[in-house]
CSV table of C-alpha atoms in Angstrom, one decimal:
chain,number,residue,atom,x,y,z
A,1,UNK,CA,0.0,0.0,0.0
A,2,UNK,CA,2.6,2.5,1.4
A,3,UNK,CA,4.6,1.8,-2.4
A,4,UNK,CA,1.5,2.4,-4.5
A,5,UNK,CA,0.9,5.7,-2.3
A,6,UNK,CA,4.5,6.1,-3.3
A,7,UNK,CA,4.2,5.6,-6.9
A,8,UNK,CA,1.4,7.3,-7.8
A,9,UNK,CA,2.6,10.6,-5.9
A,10,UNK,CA,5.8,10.6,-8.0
A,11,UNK,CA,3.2,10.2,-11.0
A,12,UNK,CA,1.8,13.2,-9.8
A,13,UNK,CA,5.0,14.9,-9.4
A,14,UNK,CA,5.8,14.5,-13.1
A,15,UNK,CA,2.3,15.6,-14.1
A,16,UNK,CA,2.3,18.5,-12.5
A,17,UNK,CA,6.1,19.5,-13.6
A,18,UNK,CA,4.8,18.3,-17.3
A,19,UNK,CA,1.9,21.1,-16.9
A,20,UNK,CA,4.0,24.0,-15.5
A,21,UNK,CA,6.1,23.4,-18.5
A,22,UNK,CA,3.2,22.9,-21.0
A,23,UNK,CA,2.1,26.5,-19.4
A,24,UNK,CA,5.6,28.2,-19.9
A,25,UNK,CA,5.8,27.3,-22.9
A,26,UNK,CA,2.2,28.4,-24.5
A,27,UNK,CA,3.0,31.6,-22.6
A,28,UNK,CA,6.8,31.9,-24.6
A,29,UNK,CA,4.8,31.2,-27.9
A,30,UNK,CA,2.4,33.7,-27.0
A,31,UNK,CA,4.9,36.8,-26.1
A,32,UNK,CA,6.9,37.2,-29.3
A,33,UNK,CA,5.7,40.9,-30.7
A,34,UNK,CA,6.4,42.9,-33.6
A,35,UNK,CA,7.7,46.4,-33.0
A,36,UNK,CA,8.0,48.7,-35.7
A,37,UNK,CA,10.5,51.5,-36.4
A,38,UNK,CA,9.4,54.7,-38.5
A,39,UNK,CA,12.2,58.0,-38.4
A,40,UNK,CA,9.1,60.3,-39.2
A,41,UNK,CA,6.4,58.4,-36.8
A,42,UNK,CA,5.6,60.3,-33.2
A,43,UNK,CA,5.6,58.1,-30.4
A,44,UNK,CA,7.0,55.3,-31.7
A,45,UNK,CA,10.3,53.7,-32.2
A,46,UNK,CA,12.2,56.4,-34.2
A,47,UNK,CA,15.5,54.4,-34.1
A,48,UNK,CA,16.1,50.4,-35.1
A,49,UNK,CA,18.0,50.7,-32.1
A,50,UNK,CA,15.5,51.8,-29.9
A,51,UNK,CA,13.6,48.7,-31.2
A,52,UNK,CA,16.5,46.4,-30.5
A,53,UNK,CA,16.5,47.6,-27.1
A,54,UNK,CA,13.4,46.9,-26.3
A,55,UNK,CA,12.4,44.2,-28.2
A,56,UNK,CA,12.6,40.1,-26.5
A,57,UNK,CA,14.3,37.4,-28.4
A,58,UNK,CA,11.5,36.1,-30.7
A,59,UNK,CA,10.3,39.4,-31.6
A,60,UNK,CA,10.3,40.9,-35.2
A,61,UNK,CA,11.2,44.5,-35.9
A,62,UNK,CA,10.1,45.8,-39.1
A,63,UNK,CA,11.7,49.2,-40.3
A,64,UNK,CA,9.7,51.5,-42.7
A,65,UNK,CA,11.9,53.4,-45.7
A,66,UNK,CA,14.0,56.1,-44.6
A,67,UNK,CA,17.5,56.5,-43.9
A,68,UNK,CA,19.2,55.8,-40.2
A,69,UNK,CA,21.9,57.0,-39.0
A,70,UNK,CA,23.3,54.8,-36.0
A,71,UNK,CA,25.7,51.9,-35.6
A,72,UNK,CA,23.5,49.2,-34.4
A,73,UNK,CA,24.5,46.7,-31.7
A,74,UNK,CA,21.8,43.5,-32.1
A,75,UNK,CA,22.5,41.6,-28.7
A,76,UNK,CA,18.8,39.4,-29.0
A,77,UNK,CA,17.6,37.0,-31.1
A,78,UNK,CA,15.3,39.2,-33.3
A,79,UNK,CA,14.2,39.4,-36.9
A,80,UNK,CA,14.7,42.7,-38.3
A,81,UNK,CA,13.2,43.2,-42.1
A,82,UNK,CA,13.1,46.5,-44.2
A,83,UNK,CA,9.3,46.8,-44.4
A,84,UNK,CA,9.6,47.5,-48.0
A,85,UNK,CA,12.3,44.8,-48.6
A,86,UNK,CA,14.1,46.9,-51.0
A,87,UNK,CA,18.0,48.1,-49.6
A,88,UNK,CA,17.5,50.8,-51.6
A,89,UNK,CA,15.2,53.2,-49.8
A,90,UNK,CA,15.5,51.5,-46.3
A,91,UNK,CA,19.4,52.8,-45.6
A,92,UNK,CA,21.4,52.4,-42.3
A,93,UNK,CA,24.3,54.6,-42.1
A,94,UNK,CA,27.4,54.7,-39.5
A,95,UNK,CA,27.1,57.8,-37.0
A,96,UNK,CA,30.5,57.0,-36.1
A,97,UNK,CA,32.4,55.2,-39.0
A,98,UNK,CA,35.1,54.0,-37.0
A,99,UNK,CA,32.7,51.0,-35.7
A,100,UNK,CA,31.1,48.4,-37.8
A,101,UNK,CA,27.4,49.7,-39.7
A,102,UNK,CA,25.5,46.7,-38.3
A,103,UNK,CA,27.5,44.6,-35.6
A,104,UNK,CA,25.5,41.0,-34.7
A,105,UNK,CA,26.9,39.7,-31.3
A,106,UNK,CA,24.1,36.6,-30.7
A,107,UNK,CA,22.9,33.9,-32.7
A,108,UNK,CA,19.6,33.1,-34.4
A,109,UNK,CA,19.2,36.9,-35.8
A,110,UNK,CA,17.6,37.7,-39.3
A,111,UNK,CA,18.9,40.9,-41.2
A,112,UNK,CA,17.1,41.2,-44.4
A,113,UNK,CA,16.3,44.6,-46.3
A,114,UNK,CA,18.3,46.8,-45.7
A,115,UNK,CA,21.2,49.3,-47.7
A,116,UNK,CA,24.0,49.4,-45.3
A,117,UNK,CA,26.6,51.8,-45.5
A,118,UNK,CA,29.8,54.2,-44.3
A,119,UNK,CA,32.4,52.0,-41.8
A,120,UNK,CA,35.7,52.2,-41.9
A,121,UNK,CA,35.6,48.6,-40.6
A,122,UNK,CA,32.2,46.6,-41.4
A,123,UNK,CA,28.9,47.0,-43.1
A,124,UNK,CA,27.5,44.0,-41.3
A,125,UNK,CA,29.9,42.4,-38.9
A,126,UNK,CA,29.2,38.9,-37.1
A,127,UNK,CA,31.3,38.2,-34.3
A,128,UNK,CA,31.2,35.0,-32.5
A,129,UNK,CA,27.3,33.8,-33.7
A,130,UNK,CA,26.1,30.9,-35.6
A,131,UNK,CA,22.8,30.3,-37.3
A,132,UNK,CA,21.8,34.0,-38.3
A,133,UNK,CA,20.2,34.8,-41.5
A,134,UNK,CA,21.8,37.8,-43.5
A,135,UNK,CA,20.0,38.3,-47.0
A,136,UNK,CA,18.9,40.9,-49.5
A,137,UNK,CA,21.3,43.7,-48.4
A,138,UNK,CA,23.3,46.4,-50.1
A,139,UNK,CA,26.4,46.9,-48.3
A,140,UNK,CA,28.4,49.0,-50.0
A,141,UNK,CA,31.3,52.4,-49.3
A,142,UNK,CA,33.3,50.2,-46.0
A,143,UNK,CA,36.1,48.3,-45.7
A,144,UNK,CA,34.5,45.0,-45.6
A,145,UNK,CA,31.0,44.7,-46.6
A,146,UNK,CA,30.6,41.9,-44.8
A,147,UNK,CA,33.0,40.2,-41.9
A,148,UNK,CA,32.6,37.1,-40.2
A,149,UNK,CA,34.5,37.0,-37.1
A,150,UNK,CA,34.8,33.4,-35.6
A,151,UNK,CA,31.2,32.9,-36.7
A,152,UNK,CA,29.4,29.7,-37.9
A,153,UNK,CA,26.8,27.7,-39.5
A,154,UNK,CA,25.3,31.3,-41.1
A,155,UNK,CA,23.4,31.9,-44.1
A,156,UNK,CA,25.0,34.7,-46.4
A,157,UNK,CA,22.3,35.0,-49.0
A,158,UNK,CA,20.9,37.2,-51.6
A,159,UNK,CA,22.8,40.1,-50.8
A,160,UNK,CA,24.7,43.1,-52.9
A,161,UNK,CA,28.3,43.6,-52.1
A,162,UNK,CA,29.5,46.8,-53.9
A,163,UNK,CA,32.1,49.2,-53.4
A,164,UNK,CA,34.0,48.1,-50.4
A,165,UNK,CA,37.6,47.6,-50.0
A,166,UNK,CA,36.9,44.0,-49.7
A,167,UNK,CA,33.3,42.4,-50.5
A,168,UNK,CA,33.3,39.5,-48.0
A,169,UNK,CA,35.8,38.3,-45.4
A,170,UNK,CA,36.0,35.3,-43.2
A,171,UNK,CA,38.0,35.2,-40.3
A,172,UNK,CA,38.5,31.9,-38.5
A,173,UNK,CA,34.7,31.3,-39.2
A,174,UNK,CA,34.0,27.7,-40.6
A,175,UNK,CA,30.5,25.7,-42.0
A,176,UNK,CA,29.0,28.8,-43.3
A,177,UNK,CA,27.2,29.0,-46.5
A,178,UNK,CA,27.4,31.6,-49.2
A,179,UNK,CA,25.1,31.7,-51.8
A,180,UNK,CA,23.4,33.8,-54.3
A,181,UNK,CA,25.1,36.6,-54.0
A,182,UNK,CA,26.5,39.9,-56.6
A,183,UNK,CA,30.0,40.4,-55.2
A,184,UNK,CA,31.0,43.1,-57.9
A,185,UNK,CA,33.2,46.4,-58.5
A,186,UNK,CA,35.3,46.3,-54.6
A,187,UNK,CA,38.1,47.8,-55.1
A,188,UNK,CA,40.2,45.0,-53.3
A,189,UNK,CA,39.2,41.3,-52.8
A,190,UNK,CA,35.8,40.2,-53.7
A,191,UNK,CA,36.1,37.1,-50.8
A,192,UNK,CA,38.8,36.5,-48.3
A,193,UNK,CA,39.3,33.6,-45.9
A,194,UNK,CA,41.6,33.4,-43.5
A,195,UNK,CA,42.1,30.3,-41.2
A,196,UNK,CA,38.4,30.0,-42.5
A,197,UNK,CA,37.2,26.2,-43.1
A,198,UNK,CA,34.0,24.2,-44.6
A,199,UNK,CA,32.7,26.7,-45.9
A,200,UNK,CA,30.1,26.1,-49.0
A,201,UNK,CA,30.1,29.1,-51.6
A,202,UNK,CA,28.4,28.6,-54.4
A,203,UNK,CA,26.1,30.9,-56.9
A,204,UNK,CA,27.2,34.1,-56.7
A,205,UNK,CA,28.3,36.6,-59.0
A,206,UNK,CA,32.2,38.0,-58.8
A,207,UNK,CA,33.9,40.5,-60.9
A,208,UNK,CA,35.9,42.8,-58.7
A,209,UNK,CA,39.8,44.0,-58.9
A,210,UNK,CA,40.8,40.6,-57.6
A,211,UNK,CA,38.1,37.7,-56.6
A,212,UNK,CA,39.6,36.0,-54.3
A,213,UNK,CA,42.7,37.1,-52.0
A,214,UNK,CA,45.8,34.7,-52.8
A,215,UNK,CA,47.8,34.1,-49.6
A,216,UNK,CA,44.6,31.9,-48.1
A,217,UNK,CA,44.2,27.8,-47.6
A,218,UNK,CA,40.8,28.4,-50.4
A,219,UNK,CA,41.4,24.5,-50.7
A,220,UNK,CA,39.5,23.9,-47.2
A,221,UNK,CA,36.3,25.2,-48.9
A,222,UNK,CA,34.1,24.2,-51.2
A,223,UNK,CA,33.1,26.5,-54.5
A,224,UNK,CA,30.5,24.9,-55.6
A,225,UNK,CA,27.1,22.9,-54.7
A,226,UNK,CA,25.9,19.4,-55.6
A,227,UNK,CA,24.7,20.0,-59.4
A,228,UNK,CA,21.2,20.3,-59.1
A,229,UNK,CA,18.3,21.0,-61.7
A,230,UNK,CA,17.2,24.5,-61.3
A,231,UNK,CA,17.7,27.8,-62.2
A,232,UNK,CA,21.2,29.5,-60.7
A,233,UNK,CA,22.4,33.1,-60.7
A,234,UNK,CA,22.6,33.7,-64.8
A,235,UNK,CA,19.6,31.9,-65.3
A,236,UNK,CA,20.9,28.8,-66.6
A,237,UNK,CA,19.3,25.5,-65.7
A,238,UNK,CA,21.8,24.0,-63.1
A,239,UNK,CA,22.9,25.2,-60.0
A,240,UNK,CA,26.5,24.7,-59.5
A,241,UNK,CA,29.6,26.8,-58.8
A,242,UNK,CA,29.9,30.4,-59.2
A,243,UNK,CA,29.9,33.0,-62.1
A,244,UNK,CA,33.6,34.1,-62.5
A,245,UNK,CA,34.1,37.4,-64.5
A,246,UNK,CA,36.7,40.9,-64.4
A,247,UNK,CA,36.7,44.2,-65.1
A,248,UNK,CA,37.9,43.9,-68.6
A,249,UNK,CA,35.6,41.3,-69.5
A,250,UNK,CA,37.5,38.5,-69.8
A,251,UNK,CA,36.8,36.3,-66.8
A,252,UNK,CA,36.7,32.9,-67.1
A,253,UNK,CA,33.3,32.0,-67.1
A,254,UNK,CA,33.1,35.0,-70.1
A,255,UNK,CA,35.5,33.3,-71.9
A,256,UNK,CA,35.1,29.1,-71.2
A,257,UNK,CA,33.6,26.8,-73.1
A,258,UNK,CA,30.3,25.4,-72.7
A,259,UNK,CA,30.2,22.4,-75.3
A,260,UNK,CA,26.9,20.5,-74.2
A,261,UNK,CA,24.9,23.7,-73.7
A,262,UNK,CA,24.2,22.7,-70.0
A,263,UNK,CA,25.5,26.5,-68.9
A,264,UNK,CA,28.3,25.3,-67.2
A,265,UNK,CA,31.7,25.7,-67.9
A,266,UNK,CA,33.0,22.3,-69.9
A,267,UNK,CA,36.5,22.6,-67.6
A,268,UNK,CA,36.9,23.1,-64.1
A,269,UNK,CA,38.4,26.7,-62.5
A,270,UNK,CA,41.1,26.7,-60.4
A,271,UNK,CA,40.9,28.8,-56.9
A,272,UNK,CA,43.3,31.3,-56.3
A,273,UNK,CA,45.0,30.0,-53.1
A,274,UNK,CA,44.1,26.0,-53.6
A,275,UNK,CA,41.0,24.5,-54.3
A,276,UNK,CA,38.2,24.4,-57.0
A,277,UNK,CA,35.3,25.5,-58.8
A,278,UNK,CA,33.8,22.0,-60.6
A,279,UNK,CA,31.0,23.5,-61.9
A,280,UNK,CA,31.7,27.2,-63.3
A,281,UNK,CA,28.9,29.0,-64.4
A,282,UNK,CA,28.3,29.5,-67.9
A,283,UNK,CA,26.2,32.5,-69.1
A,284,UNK,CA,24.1,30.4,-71.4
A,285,UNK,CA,21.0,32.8,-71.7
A,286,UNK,CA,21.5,36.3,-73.0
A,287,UNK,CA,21.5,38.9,-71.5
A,288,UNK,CA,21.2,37.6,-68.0
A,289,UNK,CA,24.5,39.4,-66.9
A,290,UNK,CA,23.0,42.3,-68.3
A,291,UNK,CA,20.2,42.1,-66.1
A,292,UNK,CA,22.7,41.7,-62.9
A,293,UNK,CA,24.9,44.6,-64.0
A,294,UNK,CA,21.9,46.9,-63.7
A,295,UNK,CA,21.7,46.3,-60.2
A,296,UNK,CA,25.3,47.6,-60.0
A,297,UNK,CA,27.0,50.6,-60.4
A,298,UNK,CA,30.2,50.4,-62.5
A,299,UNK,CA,30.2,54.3,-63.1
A,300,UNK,CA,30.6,54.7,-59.3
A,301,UNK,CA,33.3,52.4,-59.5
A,302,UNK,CA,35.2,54.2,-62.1
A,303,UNK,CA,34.5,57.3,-60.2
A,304,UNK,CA,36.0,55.8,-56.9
A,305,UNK,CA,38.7,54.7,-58.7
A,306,UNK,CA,39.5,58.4,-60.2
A,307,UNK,CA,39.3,59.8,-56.6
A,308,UNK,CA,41.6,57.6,-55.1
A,309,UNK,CA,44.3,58.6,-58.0
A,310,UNK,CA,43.6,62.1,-57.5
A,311,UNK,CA,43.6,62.4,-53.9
A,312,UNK,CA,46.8,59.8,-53.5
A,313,UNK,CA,44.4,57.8,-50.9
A,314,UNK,CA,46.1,54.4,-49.8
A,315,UNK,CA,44.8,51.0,-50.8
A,316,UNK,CA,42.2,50.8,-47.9
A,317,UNK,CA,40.7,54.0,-47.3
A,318,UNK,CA,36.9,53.6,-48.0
A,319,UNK,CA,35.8,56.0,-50.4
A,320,UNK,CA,33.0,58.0,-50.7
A,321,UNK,CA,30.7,57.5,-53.5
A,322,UNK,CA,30.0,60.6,-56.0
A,323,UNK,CA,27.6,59.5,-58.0
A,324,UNK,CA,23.8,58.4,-57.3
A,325,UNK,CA,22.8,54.6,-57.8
A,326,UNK,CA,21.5,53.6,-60.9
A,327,UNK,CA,17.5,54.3,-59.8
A,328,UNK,CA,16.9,50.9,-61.5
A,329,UNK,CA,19.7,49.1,-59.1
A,330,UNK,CA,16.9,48.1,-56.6
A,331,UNK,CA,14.3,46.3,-59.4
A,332,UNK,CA,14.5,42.6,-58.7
A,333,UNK,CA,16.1,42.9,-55.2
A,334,UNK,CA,12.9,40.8,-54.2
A,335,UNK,CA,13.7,37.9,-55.9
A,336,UNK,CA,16.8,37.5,-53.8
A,337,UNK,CA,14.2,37.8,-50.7
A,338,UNK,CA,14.1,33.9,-49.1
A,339,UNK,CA,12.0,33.6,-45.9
A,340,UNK,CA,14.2,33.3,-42.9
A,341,UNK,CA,14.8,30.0,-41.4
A,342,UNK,CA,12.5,29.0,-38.9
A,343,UNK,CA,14.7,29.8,-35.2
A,344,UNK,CA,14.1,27.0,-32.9
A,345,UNK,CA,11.4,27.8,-30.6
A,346,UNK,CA,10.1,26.4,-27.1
A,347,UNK,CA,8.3,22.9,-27.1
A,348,UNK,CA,4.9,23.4,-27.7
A,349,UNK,CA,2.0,22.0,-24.7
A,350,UNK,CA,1.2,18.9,-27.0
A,351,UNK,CA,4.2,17.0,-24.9
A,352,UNK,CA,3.1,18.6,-21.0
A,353,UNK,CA,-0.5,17.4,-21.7
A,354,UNK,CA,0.4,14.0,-23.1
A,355,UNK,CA,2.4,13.5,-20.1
A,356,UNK,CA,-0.6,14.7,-18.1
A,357,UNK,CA,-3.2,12.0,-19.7
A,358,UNK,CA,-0.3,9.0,-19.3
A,359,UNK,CA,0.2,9.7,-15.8
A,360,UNK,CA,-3.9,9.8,-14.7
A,361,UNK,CA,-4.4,6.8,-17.0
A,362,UNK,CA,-1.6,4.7,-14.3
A,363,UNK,CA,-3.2,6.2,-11.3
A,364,UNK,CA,-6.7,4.9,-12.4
A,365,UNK,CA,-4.8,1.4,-13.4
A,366,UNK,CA,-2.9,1.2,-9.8
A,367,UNK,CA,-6.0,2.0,-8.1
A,368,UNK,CA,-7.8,-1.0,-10.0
């Protein structure tokens, strides 16, 4: 008797834990919020900042069009979109250019939307974080557009990376995909990795100065995806490796050969630094680069490049732009636009309450 009485109150025990976690748990679901951000609204959030600050991990911020001025500092696990998903007219600026535009310190964070602009260091710098979700940006006039600073397992995706000193860099960040990307007219590198392993880059566009920096291990990463039927970067049917071009025109995916009219190049291309690209896209239906190029800027380029010759500026010095973007460089942006990955989230009740019928079903069976 006194081991049944035993029993059955441990039951109870675990039924009652089961239901305090079945309530936390509805009650997590329930909190997340969306907060919105508006530089002309009264009363609001008038900063994405301010919004950051007072948002809980979960919540979604959307931003409506306007240009901010701030360095932000995203320390939750928040989604933050552009309410207009266009980079274009949704801008974030550096008040203080000596620190990184956008600087993501935790993991799980969404970035999608925006033009981000004016560091002497880093558009969009992730430091330390795994699993965020950075896509459909402009980041553009910095030093990197976009560093990765011991960071893994992230999702670099649809974005435009334009007039920086270097377009991408990894720094001992490993297992982080880049894909889908126009990595075009940076002054420096297009992508560098350093100490930077497993890494999966495949899809994007590059025609900068130099693509890839030479004095890395580029052999540790892969530069190109499983070959798989569907519709890649210059609209031909496979999606493979990357699109390879220069500034003169003569890159290598302008100028291989494509004998079976699959759109991919018929020879491999050989990484700078070690390493790869199997499947080198070709640009089998015309003008498709044309169609990327007018989401870029080349006369800003040229003009960048005049400035730095006249004012004697050292390779490294970002440089201000003097012309306006093309007003047709946003069109399209949308089709980069993926929805975020789903963050894990708390258990749901189902699990408390099944818990909850198993354990009254034993008492009812003991007691028979």
């Amino acid at each position: 008797m006194e081991r049944m009485k035993e029993r059955n109150l441990q039951v109870l025990k675990i039924v009652a834990a089961a239901f305090i976690l079945a309530v936390i748990c509805t009650c997590s679901a329930v909190s997340a919020a969306n907060l919105n951000v508006d530089s002309e609204a009264e009363g609001g959030y008038t900063t994405i900042q301010a919004a950051v600050d007072a948002a809980k991990a979960g919540d979604t911020i959307f931003v409506s069009p306007g240009t901010y001025v701030e360095n932000l500092k995203i320390d939750k696990q928040v989604r933050i979109w552009s309410d207009s998903r266009n980079p274009d007219n949704t801008i974030v600026k550096a008040a203080d250019p000596a620190e990184s535009t956008v600087e993501i310190t935790t993991e799980r964070v969404t970035f999608s939307g925006f033009g981000v602009e004016d560091s002497k260091k880093a558009g969009i710098l992730l430091t330390g974080v795994n699993n965020c979700y950075i896509n459909n940006n402009r980041a553009r006039n910095s030093e990197y557009g976009i560093l990765l600073q011991e960071a893994g397992n992230n999702n670099i995706n649809g974005n435009i990376i334009t007039l920086n000193e270097i377009g991408i860099r990894l720094e001992g960040s490993n297992s982080n995909t880049i894909q889908d990307n126009l990595v075009a007219y940076n002054y420096g590198f297009g992508i560098s990795l350093e100490e930077s392993r497993k890494n999966i880059i495949f899809n994007n566009y590059f025609k900068n100065a130099e693509n890839i920096e030479e004095n890395t291990v580029n052999a540790d990463n892969t530069w190109q995806s499983t070959l798989s039927t569907k519709s890649n970067l210059v609209r031909g049917p496979y999606i493979g490796g990357n699109f390879w071009a220069d500034l003169e025109g003569t890159g290598y995916s302008e100028t291989c050969v494509d004998g079976n009219s699959n759109g991919i190049c018929d020879v491999s291309y050989e990484v700078t630094g070690g390493g790869s690209d199997n499947s080198p896209l070709y640009p089998k239906v015309p003008n498709a680069v044309t169609s990327l190029e007018s989401k870029l800027d080349a006369e800003a380029y040229e003009q960048g490049l005049a400035d730095r010759e006249g004012a004697g500026n050292e390779t490294g010095t970002p440089v201000e732009e003097q012309t306006e973007e093309n007003e047709t460089a946003g069109e399209g942006n949308e089709t980069n636009e993926t929805e975020a990955p789903e963050e894990n989230g708390a258990p749901g009740p189902g699990l408390g309450f099944t818990v909850l019928a198993a354990g009254a079903a034993y008492i009812l069976k003991r007691r028979r």
